Amino acid sequence: MTALEESAAGAARTARPGRAAHPHGAWRTALARPLGRVAVAYLALLVVCSALAPVLAPYRPTATDLDHILSLPSGAHPLGTDALGRDVLSRLLYGGRTSLVDAALAVGVGMAVALAAGLLAGYFGGWLDRGFTWLVDVMLAIPVIVTLLAVLAVIGNSMSAAMIALGVLVAPGIARVVRGATLAVRNELYISAARVSGLPHRHIVVRHVLPRVAGPVLVQASLLAGGALLMDAGLSYLGLGARPPAPTWGNMISEAAGVIDRQPWLLVPPGVVLGLAILAFGLLGDVLRDTSAERTTRRLAPARPVPVTGRKVVEPTTALLSARNVTISVPGPDAPVRVVEGLDLDIGPGECVGLVGETGCGKTITARSVLGLLPPGAAVTAGSIRFDGVDLATASRATLTGLRGTRIAMVFQDPGTSLDPVVTAGRHVAELVRRHHGGSRARVRARTMELLRSVGFPEPEQVAGRYPHQLSGGMAQRVAIAMALAGEPRLLIADEPTTALDVTVQAGILGLLRDLQRDNDMAILLISHDLRIIATMCDRAYVMYAGHVVESGDVAGMFRNPAHPYTDGLLRSAPRRATPGEHLTAIPGTVPPPGSWPVGCHFAARCLLATDECRAAPVPVARLRPPRRTRCLHFDELSGGRA
Amino acid sequence: MWRFIGRRLLVSALLVFVVSFLTFLLQAVTPGDTARMILGYNYTPEAYHELRARLGLDQPVLVQYVHWLGNALHGDLGTSPISGVSVASEILKRLPVTLSLVVLATAVTALVGVGLGVLGAVRGRGTARLVDVLSLGGYALPNFWLALVLVTVFAVTIPLLPATGYVPLSSGPGRWLAYLILPVTTLVLQGVAVFARHTRDSMRDVLSRDFVTMLRANGIPERSIVFRHALRNAAIPTVTVAGLTFIGLFSGTVFIESVFAMPGLGGLAVQATTSHDLPTIQGVVVVFTVIVVLVNLAVDLAYGWLNPKVRVS
Ligand code: SF4
């Protein structure tokens, strides 16, 4: 009978303080689901039929008819007869009364104990709560079924006693859920306010806390009801419940067991009715739980290459990577939402290129699209990304997998989470060395140590044996870089590689990247929100704003004389800004989120130079002196445009 | 880590005391009387008093408990008033039957559960649907009913396997296994879906973590990510589920051993209950509790061993 112990123990472990605001709300949403409605309908039918058993049952449950034993369903006996010729349907109906009353008793006792204990512990806290937690820990380890047997051995065959004991035994697990939910509510502001204002505790608990914990409580009650039905049937199957000839679902099953070689059909009616009832309670619990934690996920149709139309002939390029007119969409609440639009980007061999912008401008998703690592549902919906003659936007998975690590590699923002916590640093690197080069164990090890040394560990053996949680952020990032270098890639994408690190460590990592770029003739695409990093590291850079590249060009020229009002604003606020996600102090207003971009220039709402023309239609990219470009109509009013 | 385990052991020892004391306490507070229940309806007052004295029921509960506890600590769990056999030796005789059943069932459940869980996380759809159906069935259908259906199909209708009974391993592994197949299958059907669901959830959780993207981005093939990295990480929470499964299936034997007429602990518990054999049921409860406690401890140790954060520190 795992279901029950599972539900109690599982409840304790996965205690999720519910967000279902109100019991009626939870019921209503549950009933709005087809499954919830079916479950409730079945249970209601069961209750009504059992209650009306004396009226509905065609025979008395104990009336034997030895001339018609073990018959299959027929007109006279819709569900057949048992070994004594008793009508199965009538016995089922009467048996339901016993089972449902028993289950109700267990649920009543269990919920009463759990609510009282959980509310008290959660609401008052302190030593009461500590004692509670301790007691629950102890009680959860009590084996439920044999303890029930012991109770029955002492008290005699009394199903009521067993059900009361069952309620008490499972109460701790449920009480823990109640306590969790109560604790969450208690800490909320309005409760504290109510407390300070001198309302009596009873009033606060009944009026404010109880309605909020009702969601999880209903879930638990429903699961407990199913478990109690199961236990009731089990005990009476073992002959520990009501004595024959009184019908219960459990002893109908055990009577059927005696004649399975003659009439196996008899197993079906009680098993199905009981199974469906337990299932209905379980489903109801699930639906109620889901309505407490509503989540929706939508998927987008897979990427479909869309022919690029209406664009000038792509200029011949010696670029290593060349993205043209790339548009990326992610699933939105109603329709796919564009997060990157018409992006052009080139990276030459051995070049360090920057991608700058605020959080949410689309720079990370652009980088991921290069490796085919878009989040589920997101897709490149237009444009091409050429690398070594292959279009990465439409390449097969196998092609992309083959490129990763050997041609293009990547390091990420948070070194603390980018290593596998159960694998040592050395094995991380060694696995990639083996993957990309193979060779004997000794050669793999030698190469691993060489790589670790090259990223700045003078004594690589020491670092190799450490687990990620034993490495500092800077060390972990160096290990990640060593991993990326294992396949000798020609392009390294570094997504905010120093943002999560201390300022003192940042310079070391940046210096390392620059050395590696120079020594290995490896190109780097450096993504950052920090203009100073881009300025010191990169030859050229792209500035992104709300899904568009708004300006691009050589770093020296662009940062001295910007040709786009956004770049200009970034530069003005740069010295004071070091954390991502902060608003630009020099530019009033906020970035429009994807899905609410204007028709015209995305920056218009915050731009001091904006005119009606800017807002009327999409702004084309203007070419200035190569390699500079800007997506602005009035670039000539800025120093870079006039230069 | 060790301090944590020490605390767990302390709590566990206490638990065994509490649970065993509870059964004694129950006797004291219930209006009925075990001696009367054993004797039935027709008995002489002399027989009644004689039985009470023999069971020690004429003494105060606390005295009875201390007496029992003193003996229990020496491995003596008393004598059954019904059969006159020593409870401890009866339990030791039956323990191997229950353990073979539960250990085998847990192993198969874990194997199949992890397999289905991984498939569900990586492939989705079809496997996920199968797991959902299995878990609904395992959740809703009483295991004793399921067992009876299996017997009907595989022992009665198609006489492939023995319907009931048990033979020890010493009489041949083939025969031993033949008798275990149906009970083990029942338990597996009951437990596998929960296992698979937990594995699937923790696999999905691990596969969505940053380090998986990092490994993918640098060319580690999917197979290695799933089996070498994700599975090892997912194993950490799954150990807890394995412990819960073992405990759940262990309790399930109370019913399964009755269906298959297996001479194990579960069957003994039921027998003792029907005959109001208090020393025996007390002994079984204590053994069950100790096993639950030991499994939880094993889970804690395995958890620490799998998780370098705990192991290394
Ligand atoms: S196009 Fe107009 S609104 Fe947009 S940045 Fe240029 S001047 Fe400002």
JSON list of N, CA and C in Angstrom, two decimals, chain A residues 591-631:
[
{"chain": "A", "resi": 591, "resn": "VAL", "atom": "N", "xyz": [13.48, 50.27, -21.36]},
{"chain": "A", "resi": 591, "resn": "VAL", "atom": "CA", "xyz": [13.54, 49.51, -22.61]},
{"chain": "A", "resi": 591, "resn": "VAL", "atom": "C", "xyz": [12.17, 48.86, -22.85]},
{"chain": "A", "resi": 592, "resn": "PRO", "atom": "N", "xyz": [11.61, 48.99, -24.05]},
{"chain": "A", "resi": 592, "resn": "PRO", "atom": "CA", "xyz": [10.34, 48.30, -24.31]},
{"chain": "A", "resi": 592, "resn": "PRO", "atom": "C", "xyz": [10.59, 46.79, -24.36]},
{"chain": "A", "resi": 593, "resn": "PRO", "atom": "N", "xyz": [9.80, 45.99, -23.66]},
{"chain": "A", "resi": 593, "resn": "PRO", "atom": "CA", "xyz": [10.01, 44.54, -23.69]},
{"chain": "A", "resi": 593, "resn": "PRO", "atom": "C", "xyz": [9.59, 43.96, -25.05]},
{"chain": "A", "resi": 594, "resn": "PRO", "atom": "N", "xyz": [10.17, 42.80, -25.42]},
{"chain": "A", "resi": 594, "resn": "PRO", "atom": "CA", "xyz": [9.78, 42.15, -26.67]},
{"chain": "A", "resi": 594, "resn": "PRO", "atom": "C", "xyz": [8.26, 41.98, -26.71]},
{"chain": "A", "resi": 595, "resn": "GLY", "atom": "N", "xyz": [7.68, 42.15, -27.88]},
{"chain": "A", "resi": 595, "resn": "GLY", "atom": "CA", "xyz": [6.24, 42.01, -27.99]},
{"chain": "A", "resi": 595, "resn": "GLY", "atom": "C", "xyz": [5.54, 43.37, -27.97]},
{"chain": "A", "resi": 596, "resn": "SER", "atom": "N", "xyz": [6.25, 44.37, -27.43]},
{"chain": "A", "resi": 596, "resn": "SER", "atom": "CA", "xyz": [5.60, 45.69, -27.41]},
{"chain": "A", "resi": 596, "resn": "SER", "atom": "C", "xyz": [6.50, 46.73, -28.09]},
{"chain": "A", "resi": 597, "resn": "TRP", "atom": "N", "xyz": [7.24, 46.24, -29.09]},
{"chain": "A", "resi": 597, "resn": "TRP", "atom": "CA", "xyz": [8.10, 47.17, -29.81]},
{"chain": "A", "resi": 597, "resn": "TRP", "atom": "C", "xyz": [7.26, 48.04, -30.73]},
{"chain": "A", "resi": 598, "resn": "PRO", "atom": "N", "xyz": [7.67, 49.31, -30.85]},
{"chain": "A", "resi": 598, "resn": "PRO", "atom": "CA", "xyz": [6.95, 50.21, -31.77]},
{"chain": "A", "resi": 598, "resn": "PRO", "atom": "C", "xyz": [7.26, 49.88, -33.23]},
{"chain": "A", "resi": 599, "resn": "VAL", "atom": "N", "xyz": [6.42, 50.40, -34.11]},
{"chain": "A", "resi": 599, "resn": "VAL", "atom": "CA", "xyz": [6.64, 50.16, -35.55]},
{"chain": "A", "resi": 599, "resn": "VAL", "atom": "C", "xyz": [7.93, 50.81, -36.01]},
{"chain": "A", "resi": 600, "resn": "GLY", "atom": "N", "xyz": [8.13, 52.01, -35.55]},
{"chain": "A", "resi": 600, "resn": "GLY", "atom": "CA", "xyz": [9.30, 52.76, -36.02]},
{"chain": "A", "resi": 600, "resn": "GLY", "atom": "C", "xyz": [10.53, 52.42, -35.21]},
{"chain": "A", "resi": 601, "resn": "CYS", "atom": "N", "xyz": [11.35, 53.41, -34.96]},
{"chain": "A", "resi": 601, "resn": "CYS", "atom": "CA", "xyz": [12.59, 53.21, -34.21]},
{"chain": "A", "resi": 601, "resn": "CYS", "atom": "C", "xyz": [12.28, 52.72, -32.80]},
{"chain": "A", "resi": 602, "resn": "HIS", "atom": "N", "xyz": [12.93, 51.62, -32.39]},
{"chain": "A", "resi": 602, "resn": "HIS", "atom": "CA", "xyz": [12.67, 51.06, -31.07]},
{"chain": "A", "resi": 602, "resn": "HIS", "atom": "C", "xyz": [13.09, 51.99, -29.94]},
{"chain": "A", "resi": 603, "resn": "PHE", "atom": "N", "xyz": [13.97, 52.94, -30.26]},
{"chain": "A", "resi": 603, "resn": "PHE", "atom": "CA", "xyz": [14.51, 53.80, -29.23]},
{"chain": "A", "resi": 603, "resn": "PHE", "atom": "C", "xyz": [13.75, 55.13, -29.14]},
{"chain": "A", "resi": 604, "resn": "ALA", "atom": "N", "xyz": [12.79, 55.31, -30.03]},
{"chain": "A", "resi": 604, "resn": "ALA", "atom": "CA", "xyz": [12.14, 56.62, -30.18]},
{"chain": "A", "resi": 604, "resn": "ALA", "atom": "C", "xyz": [11.61, 57.18, -28.87]},
{"chain": "A", "resi": 605, "resn": "ALA", "atom": "N", "xyz": [11.00, 56.31, -28.04]},
{"chain": "A", "resi": 605, "resn": "ALA", "atom": "CA", "xyz": [10.35, 56.81, -26.82]},
{"chain": "A", "resi": 605, "resn": "ALA", "atom": "C", "xyz": [11.34, 57.47, -25.87]},
{"chain": "A", "resi": 606, "resn": "ARG", "atom": "N", "xyz": [12.61, 57.12, -25.99]},
{"chain": "A", "resi": 606, "resn": "ARG", "atom": "CA", "xyz": [13.58, 57.67, -25.04]},
{"chain": "A", "resi": 606, "resn": "ARG", "atom": "C", "xyz": [14.55, 58.64, -25.72]},
{"chain": "A", "resi": 607, "resn": "CYS", "atom": "N", "xyz": [14.34, 58.86, -27.02]},
{"chain": "A", "resi": 607, "resn": "CYS", "atom": "CA", "xyz": [15.34, 59.60, -27.78]},
{"chain": "A", "resi": 607, "resn": "CYS", "atom": "C", "xyz": [15.02, 61.08, -27.80]},
{"chain": "A", "resi": 608, "resn": "LEU", "atom": "N", "xyz": [16.05, 61.90, -27.53]},
{"chain": "A", "resi": 608, "resn": "LEU", "atom": "CA", "xyz": [15.84, 63.35, -27.51]},
{"chain": "A", "resi": 608, "resn": "LEU", "atom": "C", "xyz": [15.75, 63.91, -28.92]},
{"chain": "A", "resi": 609, "resn": "LEU", "atom": "N", "xyz": [16.25, 63.15, -29.90]},
{"chain": "A", "resi": 609, "resn": "LEU", "atom": "CA", "xyz": [16.26, 63.65, -31.27]},
{"chain": "A", "resi": 609, "resn": "LEU", "atom": "C", "xyz": [15.06, 63.14, -32.08]},
{"chain": "A", "resi": 610, "resn": "ALA", "atom": "N", "xyz": [14.18, 62.36, -31.42]},
{"chain": "A", "resi": 610, "resn": "ALA", "atom": "CA", "xyz": [13.11, 61.69, -32.16]},
{"chain": "A", "resi": 610, "resn": "ALA", "atom": "C", "xyz": [12.18, 62.68, -32.85]},
{"chain": "A", "resi": 611, "resn": "THR", "atom": "N", "xyz": [11.77, 62.33, -34.05]},
{"chain": "A", "resi": 611, "resn": "THR", "atom": "CA", "xyz": [10.79, 63.12, -34.80]},
{"chain": "A", "resi": 611, "resn": "THR", "atom": "C", "xyz": [9.66, 62.19, -35.23]},
{"chain": "A", "resi": 612, "resn": "ASP", "atom": "N", "xyz": [8.61, 62.73, -35.83]},
{"chain": "A", "resi": 612, "resn": "ASP", "atom": "CA", "xyz": [7.49, 61.91, -36.29]},
{"chain": "A", "resi": 612, "resn": "ASP", "atom": "C", "xyz": [7.95, 60.88, -37.31]},
{"chain": "A", "resi": 613, "resn": "GLU", "atom": "N", "xyz": [8.91, 61.27, -38.11]},
{"chain": "A", "resi": 613, "resn": "GLU", "atom": "CA", "xyz": [9.46, 60.39, -39.14]},
{"chain": "A", "resi": 613, "resn": "GLU", "atom": "C", "xyz": [10.04, 59.11, -38.50]},
{"chain": "A", "resi": 614, "resn": "CYS", "atom": "N", "xyz": [10.72, 59.29, -37.35]},
{"chain": "A", "resi": 614, "resn": "CYS", "atom": "CA", "xyz": [11.33, 58.14, -36.67]},
{"chain": "A", "resi": 614, "resn": "CYS", "atom": "C", "xyz": [10.27, 57.14, -36.25]},
{"chain": "A", "resi": 615, "resn": "ARG", "atom": "N", "xyz": [9.09, 57.63, -35.87]},
{"chain": "A", "resi": 615, "resn": "ARG", "atom": "CA", "xyz": [8.05, 56.77, -35.33]},
{"chain": "A", "resi": 615, "resn": "ARG", "atom": "C", "xyz": [7.19, 56.14, -36.42]},
{"chain": "A", "resi": 616, "resn": "ALA", "atom": "N", "xyz": [7.27, 56.69, -37.64]},
{"chain": "A", "resi": 616, "resn": "ALA", "atom": "CA", "xyz": [6.34, 56.30, -38.69]},
{"chain": "A", "resi": 616, "resn": "ALA", "atom": "C", "xyz": [6.63, 54.92, -39.26]},
{"chain": "A", "resi": 617, "resn": "ALA", "atom": "N", "xyz": [7.88, 54.60, -39.50]},
{"chain": "A", "resi": 617, "resn": "ALA", "atom": "CA", "xyz": [8.21, 53.36, -40.21]},
{"chain": "A", "resi": 617, "resn": "ALA", "atom": "C", "xyz": [9.54, 52.81, -39.69]},
{"chain": "A", "resi": 618, "resn": "PRO", "atom": "N", "xyz": [9.81, 51.52, -39.95]},
{"chain": "A", "resi": 618, "resn": "PRO", "atom": "CA", "xyz": [11.08, 50.96, -39.52]},
{"chain": "A", "resi": 618, "resn": "PRO", "atom": "C", "xyz": [12.25, 51.78, -40.05]},
{"chain": "A", "resi": 619, "resn": "VAL", "atom": "N", "xyz": [13.26, 51.95, -39.22]},
{"chain": "A", "resi": 619, "resn": "VAL", "atom": "CA", "xyz": [14.41, 52.76, -39.61]},
{"chain": "A", "resi": 619, "resn": "VAL", "atom": "C", "xyz": [15.44, 51.87, -40.30]},
{"chain": "A", "resi": 620, "resn": "PRO", "atom": "N", "xyz": [15.88, 52.23, -41.50]},
{"chain": "A", "resi": 620, "resn": "PRO", "atom": "CA", "xyz": [16.89, 51.41, -42.18]},
{"chain": "A", "resi": 620, "resn": "PRO", "atom": "C", "xyz": [18.27, 51.65, -41.58]},
{"chain": "A", "resi": 621, "resn": "VAL", "atom": "N", "xyz": [19.18, 50.71, -41.91]},
{"chain": "A", "resi": 621, "resn": "VAL", "atom": "CA", "xyz": [20.55, 50.86, -41.44]},
{"chain": "A", "resi": 621, "resn": "VAL", "atom": "C", "xyz": [21.29, 51.76, -42.42]},
{"chain": "A", "resi": 622, "resn": "ALA", "atom": "N", "xyz": [21.96, 52.77, -41.89]},
{"chain": "A", "resi": 622, "resn": "ALA", "atom": "CA", "xyz": [22.73, 53.67, -42.75]},
{"chain": "A", "resi": 622, "resn": "ALA", "atom": "C", "xyz": [24.20, 53.31, -42.67]},
{"chain": "A", "resi": 623, "resn": "ARG", "atom": "N", "xyz": [24.88, 53.30, -43.82]},
{"chain": "A", "resi": 623, "resn": "ARG", "atom": "CA", "xyz": [26.31, 53.00, -43.83]},
{"chain": "A", "resi": 623, "resn": "ARG", "atom": "C", "xyz": [27.09, 54.30, -43.75]},
{"chain": "A", "resi": 624, "resn": "LEU", "atom": "N", "xyz": [27.95, 54.40, -42.78]},
{"chain": "A", "resi": 624, "resn": "LEU", "atom": "CA", "xyz": [28.83, 55.55, -42.67]},
{"chain": "A", "resi": 624, "resn": "LEU", "atom": "C", "xyz": [30.18, 55.13, -43.22]},
{"chain": "A", "resi": 625, "resn": "ARG", "atom": "N", "xyz": [31.22, 55.80, -42.82]},
{"chain": "A", "resi": 625, "resn": "ARG", "atom": "CA", "xyz": [32.53, 55.37, -43.30]},
{"chain": "A", "resi": 625, "resn": "ARG", "atom": "C", "xyz": [32.81, 53.98, -42.74]},
{"chain": "A", "resi": 626, "resn": "PRO", "atom": "N", "xyz": [33.16, 52.96, -43.61]},
{"chain": "A", "resi": 626, "resn": "PRO", "atom": "CA", "xyz": [33.34, 51.58, -43.15]},
{"chain": "A", "resi": 626, "resn": "PRO", "atom": "C", "xyz": [34.33, 51.54, -41.99]},
{"chain": "A", "resi": 627, "resn": "PRO", "atom": "N", "xyz": [34.16, 50.69, -41.03]},
{"chain": "A", "resi": 627, "resn": "PRO", "atom": "CA", "xyz": [33.09, 49.69, -40.95]},
{"chain": "A", "resi": 627, "resn": "PRO", "atom": "C", "xyz": [31.85, 50.18, -40.21]},
{"chain": "A", "resi": 628, "resn": "ARG", "atom": "N", "xyz": [31.65, 51.49, -40.11]},
{"chain": "A", "resi": 628, "resn": "ARG", "atom": "CA", "xyz": [30.60, 51.96, -39.21]},
{"chain": "A", "resi": 628, "resn": "ARG", "atom": "C", "xyz": [29.23, 52.00, -39.87]},
{"chain": "A", "resi": 629, "resn": "ARG", "atom": "N", "xyz": [28.21, 51.63, -39.09]},
{"chain": "A", "resi": 629, "resn": "ARG", "atom": "CA", "xyz": [26.82, 51.67, -39.53]},
{"chain": "A", "resi": 629, "resn": "ARG", "atom": "C", "xyz": [25.97, 52.13, -38.36]},
{"chain": "A", "resi": 630, "resn": "THR", "atom": "N", "xyz": [24.83, 52.72, -38.67]},
{"chain": "A", "resi": 630, "resn": "THR", "atom": "CA", "xyz": [23.92, 53.11, -37.60]},
{"chain": "A", "resi": 630, "resn": "THR", "atom": "C", "xyz": [22.48, 52.96, -38.06]},
{"chain": "A", "resi": 631, "resn": "ARG", "atom": "N", "xyz": [21.60, 52.61, -37.12]},
{"chain": "A", "resi": 631, "resn": "ARG", "atom": "CA", "xyz": [20.18, 52.49, -37.42]},
{"chain": "A", "resi": 631, "resn": "ARG", "atom": "C", "xyz": [19.50, 53.74, -36.85]}
]
